[in-house]
Coordinates of C-alpha atoms in Angstrom, one line a residue:
M1 CA -4.9 -17.5 -9.3
E2 CA -3.5 -19.8 -6.7
L3 CA -1.6 -18.6 -4.1
K4 CA 1.2 -20.7 -3.5
N5 CA 4.5 -21.2 -5.2
H6 CA 5.2 -18.0 -5.7
T7 CA 7.9 -15.9 -5.7
I8 CA 6.6 -12.6 -4.1
L9 CA 8.3 -8.9 -3.3
I10 CA 6.7 -6.8 -0.2
T11 CA 8.1 -3.4 0.7
G12 CA 7.8 -1.9 3.8
G13 CA 7.3 -5.4 4.9
T14 CA 8.9 -4.9 8.4
S15 CA 5.5 -4.5 10.0
G16 CA 1.7 -3.6 9.3
I17 CA 0.5 -4.5 6.8
G18 CA 3.3 -5.6 4.1
L19 CA 4.8 -8.0 7.4
A20 CA 0.8 -9.6 7.8
F21 CA 1.5 -10.6 3.9
A22 CA 4.3 -11.9 4.6
Q23 CA 4.2 -14.4 6.9
K24 CA 1.2 -15.5 5.7
F25 CA 2.2 -16.1 2.0
A26 CA 4.7 -17.5 3.0
E27 CA 3.0 -19.3 5.7
L28 CA 0.8 -20.8 2.2
G29 CA 4.0 -22.2 0.5
N30 CA 6.0 -19.3 -1.3
R31 CA 9.1 -17.4 -1.3
V32 CA 8.8 -13.6 0.2
I33 CA 11.3 -11.0 0.1
I34 CA 10.4 -8.1 1.7
T35 CA 12.3 -4.4 1.9
A36 CA 12.4 -1.9 4.1
R37 CA 14.8 1.5 4.7
N38 CA 15.7 0.0 8.7
Q39 CA 18.0 -2.3 8.3
E40 CA 18.6 -3.0 12.2
K41 CA 14.5 -3.4 12.1
L42 CA 14.4 -5.2 8.9
D43 CA 17.6 -8.1 10.7
K44 CA 15.4 -8.3 13.6
V45 CA 12.0 -9.2 11.2
L46 CA 14.6 -11.8 9.7
A47 CA 15.4 -13.4 12.6
E48 CA 12.2 -13.9 13.6
N49 CA 10.8 -14.8 10.6
P50 CA 13.3 -16.9 9.1
D51 CA 11.5 -18.1 6.2
L52 CA 11.5 -14.7 4.5
T53 CA 14.6 -12.7 2.9
G54 CA 15.1 -9.2 3.3
F55 CA 16.8 -6.2 1.3
A56 CA 17.3 -3.0 3.0
S57 CA 16.2 -0.7 0.2
D58 CA 14.7 3.1 0.2
V59 CA 11.3 3.7 -2.0
S60 CA 12.1 6.8 -3.0
D61 CA 15.8 6.5 -3.4
E62 CA 16.3 5.8 -7.4
K63 CA 19.6 4.4 -6.8
S64 CA 18.9 2.1 -3.4
L65 CA 15.8 1.2 -5.7
T66 CA 18.6 0.4 -8.7
E67 CA 19.9 -2.3 -6.2
L68 CA 17.2 -3.6 -4.9
S69 CA 16.6 -4.5 -8.9
K70 CA 20.2 -6.0 -9.5
F71 CA 19.7 -8.3 -6.6
I72 CA 16.1 -9.5 -7.6
V73 CA 17.0 -9.9 -11.2
A74 CA 20.2 -12.2 -9.7
N75 CA 18.4 -13.9 -7.0
F76 CA 14.5 -14.2 -7.8
P77 CA 14.6 -14.2 -11.4
D78 CA 11.6 -15.7 -11.5
L79 CA 10.1 -12.3 -9.1
D80 CA 6.0 -13.1 -10.6
I81 CA 4.0 -10.6 -7.4
L82 CA 5.4 -7.1 -6.1
L83 CA 3.3 -5.6 -2.8
N84 CA 3.9 -2.7 -3.1
S85 CA 2.6 -1.6 0.9
A86 CA 5.2 0.8 2.0
G87 CA 3.3 4.1 2.8
I88 CA 2.9 6.7 5.9
M89 CA 0.4 8.5 7.0
R90 CA 0.1 11.6 8.8
A91 CA -1.8 14.5 9.9
I92 CA -1.0 18.2 8.8
N93 CA -1.9 21.2 9.1
L94 CA -1.8 23.3 6.3
F95 CA -1.9 26.2 7.8
D96 CA 1.7 25.5 10.0
D97 CA 4.2 27.7 9.0
E98 CA 7.0 26.1 10.5
L99 CA 6.1 22.9 8.2
S100 CA 8.6 22.2 5.5
L101 CA 8.6 21.8 2.5
A102 CA 10.6 18.5 3.0
E103 CA 7.3 17.3 5.6
L104 CA 5.0 18.3 3.1
T105 CA 5.9 16.3 0.0
A106 CA 7.2 13.4 2.4
E107 CA 3.6 11.1 1.8
V108 CA 4.3 11.9 -2.1
D109 CA 8.0 10.7 -2.1
T110 CA 7.1 7.5 -0.5
N111 CA 3.8 6.6 -1.5
L112 CA 3.2 7.8 -4.7
L113 CA 6.6 8.4 -6.1
G114 CA 7.8 5.2 -4.2
T115 CA 4.4 3.0 -5.9
I116 CA 6.0 4.0 -9.4
A117 CA 9.3 3.9 -8.9
V118 CA 9.4 0.4 -7.3
T119 CA 6.7 -1.1 -10.2
Q120 CA 8.5 0.4 -13.3
K121 CA 11.8 -1.1 -11.5
F122 CA 10.1 -4.9 -12.2
L123 CA 7.7 -4.3 -14.7
T124 CA 9.6 -6.1 -17.2
V125 CA 10.2 -9.8 -14.9
L126 CA 6.7 -9.6 -13.9
S127 CA 5.6 -9.3 -17.1
K128 CA 8.1 -12.2 -18.6
N129 CA 7.2 -14.1 -15.5
H130 CA 3.0 -14.0 -15.7
G131 CA 3.1 -11.9 -12.9
T132 CA 0.6 -9.5 -10.6
V133 CA 1.4 -6.2 -9.1
I134 CA -0.9 -5.5 -6.2
N135 CA -0.6 -2.1 -4.8
V136 CA -2.5 -1.1 -1.5
S137 CA -4.7 2.3 -2.0
S138 CA -6.8 2.9 0.9
G139 CA -10.4 3.7 1.2
L140 CA -9.7 7.3 2.1
S141 CA -9.0 7.6 -2.0
N142 CA -12.3 7.6 -2.7
L143 CA -12.7 11.3 -0.6
A144 CA -11.4 14.1 1.0
D145 CA -11.0 13.4 5.0
G146 CA -9.8 17.1 5.7
A147 CA -7.0 15.9 8.4
H148 CA -4.7 13.7 5.9
P149 CA -4.3 16.3 3.2
I150 CA -1.6 14.5 1.5
Y151 CA -2.3 11.3 2.4
N152 CA -5.3 11.4 0.6
L153 CA -4.4 12.7 -3.0
T154 CA -1.4 10.0 -2.9
K155 CA -3.8 7.2 -2.7
A156 CA -6.2 8.1 -4.6
G157 CA -2.9 8.7 -7.2
V158 CA -2.4 5.4 -6.5
H159 CA -5.4 4.7 -7.8
F160 CA -5.4 6.1 -10.6
Y161 CA -2.0 4.9 -11.4
S162 CA -3.6 1.4 -10.9
D163 CA -5.9 1.7 -13.3
A164 CA -3.9 3.5 -15.8
L165 CA -1.0 0.8 -15.2
R166 CA -3.7 -2.7 -16.2
E167 CA -4.9 -0.6 -18.8
Q168 CA -1.6 -0.6 -20.5
A169 CA -0.8 -3.8 -20.3
K170 CA -3.9 -4.7 -21.6
H171 CA -3.3 -2.4 -24.5
F172 CA 0.5 -3.1 -25.2
G173 CA 0.1 -6.7 -25.0
H174 CA 1.6 -7.7 -21.4
D175 CA 1.3 -10.4 -19.8
L176 CA 0.7 -8.7 -16.3
R177 CA -2.1 -8.1 -13.6
V178 CA -3.0 -5.4 -11.6
V179 CA -4.7 -5.4 -8.7
E180 CA -6.0 -2.8 -6.4
L181 CA -5.7 -3.3 -2.5
V182 CA -8.5 -0.7 -0.8
P183 CA -8.0 -1.0 3.3
P184 CA -10.3 0.8 5.9
L185 CA -8.7 1.5 8.8
V186 CA -6.3 -1.3 10.5
A187 CA -5.7 0.1 14.0
E188 CA -3.6 -2.6 14.1
T189 CA -0.2 -1.5 12.0
N190 CA 0.5 1.6 13.7
L191 CA 0.7 3.4 10.8
E192 CA 0.1 6.7 12.1
A193 CA 0.1 7.7 16.6
H194 CA -3.3 8.6 16.9
S195 CA -4.6 4.9 15.4
D196 CA -7.9 3.7 17.5
T197 CA -8.4 0.1 18.0
T198 CA -11.6 0.6 19.1
A199 CA -12.9 3.0 16.7
P200 CA -16.7 1.2 14.9
N201 CA -15.2 1.2 11.2
N202 CA -12.0 0.0 12.1
M203 CA -10.9 -3.7 10.7
R204 CA -8.3 -6.6 11.8
L205 CA -5.4 -7.2 10.2
S206 CA -5.9 -11.3 10.4
D207 CA -9.4 -9.8 8.4
L208 CA -8.5 -7.9 5.4
I209 CA -5.8 -10.4 5.1
E210 CA -8.5 -13.4 4.8
E211 CA -10.2 -10.4 2.5
T212 CA -7.8 -10.4 0.2
L213 CA -7.0 -13.5 -0.1
T214 CA -10.3 -14.1 -1.4
G215 CA -10.0 -11.5 -4.2
L216 CA -7.1 -13.1 -5.3
S217 CA -8.4 -16.3 -5.3
K218 CA -11.5 -14.8 -7.5
N219 CA -9.2 -12.6 -9.7
A220 CA -10.1 -9.5 -8.4
E221 CA -9.2 -6.2 -9.7
R222 CA -10.2 -4.6 -6.7
I223 CA -10.4 -5.0 -4.0
D224 CA -11.7 -2.9 -1.0
A225 CA -12.1 -4.4 2.0
G226 CA -14.0 -4.0 5.2
F227 CA -15.3 0.4 5.5
A228 CA -13.7 0.7 2.4
K229 CA -16.6 -0.8 0.6
T230 CA -18.7 2.0 2.5
L231 CA -16.2 4.9 1.8
H232 CA -16.3 3.6 -2.2
T233 CA -20.2 4.3 -2.4
M234 CA -20.0 7.6 -0.3
G235 CA -17.4 8.7 -2.7
K236 CA -19.8 7.9 -6.2
V237 CA -22.7 8.5 -4.1
D238 CA -22.9 12.8 -2.8
S239 CA -19.1 13.3 -2.2
E240 CA -19.5 16.4 -1.8
E241 CA -21.3 16.1 1.4
N242 CA -19.5 13.1 2.3
T243 CA -16.5 15.0 2.0
R244 CA -18.0 17.8 4.5
K245 CA -19.4 15.7 6.8
L246 CA -16.1 13.0 7.2
S247 CA -13.5 16.3 7.3
A248 CA -16.1 18.1 10.1
S249 CA -15.6 14.8 12.0
M250 CA -11.8 14.0 11.2
L251 CA -10.5 17.4 11.6
R252 CA -12.0 17.7 15.9
S253 CA -10.5 14.5 16.5
Y254 CA -7.1 14.8 15.3
F255 CA -7.5 18.6 15.3
P256 CA -9.6 19.5 18.5
P257 CA -10.6 23.1 18.6
T258 CA -8.6 25.1 21.5
K259 CA -10.8 27.2 24.3

């Protein structure tokens, strides 16, 4: 896969993984459109990155996605890559009686339903343009870590959705490539306040981009980056025991016992 002269739409493009890829893809000679819910933040990023185009859009809102679709079809009909990067991650105590349903399901709306909804809006144009969908899951899609019960399940859902979409594209004869990008902890993204840049399994954002570009150039369908390779193995071999061990460690870190 040549990594230049593409038209690329990136959700969650004003920070973290999304912004880093937007900047890199633009540098490589691609037309890049980023989306985010916050117009003010989007304007700031666009002012600092004049080679990017932006459109304010909420991946969990159907009306907002319809407006985004109209904008893309009218201005970028040659769209051929979609990178679903919008995501949130929170440590949640499921025994917190004050936790509202909206708080409990926010990650489902953004990480899982958002990925499905955005992809559905652009399947026709992407297929027509022999395009590619890149869905960002997580190393934590392989096994539960206890501290992030909703995040884990949403990323596992993204994994299975990506597999199903890929197989349907083959079955129905659509020229659409589906790639699952599986990052480990990338603390530079500030996905959550607890992130530790010194953690031994943390991956540098620049290294994630390098591994991803290598995987894309080799037409990989799944790109396990950094420690995500180990998590993938842990999810297949002794998964129950590995889940218990990982959860015990993560729960102590995020919810330390009170004396």
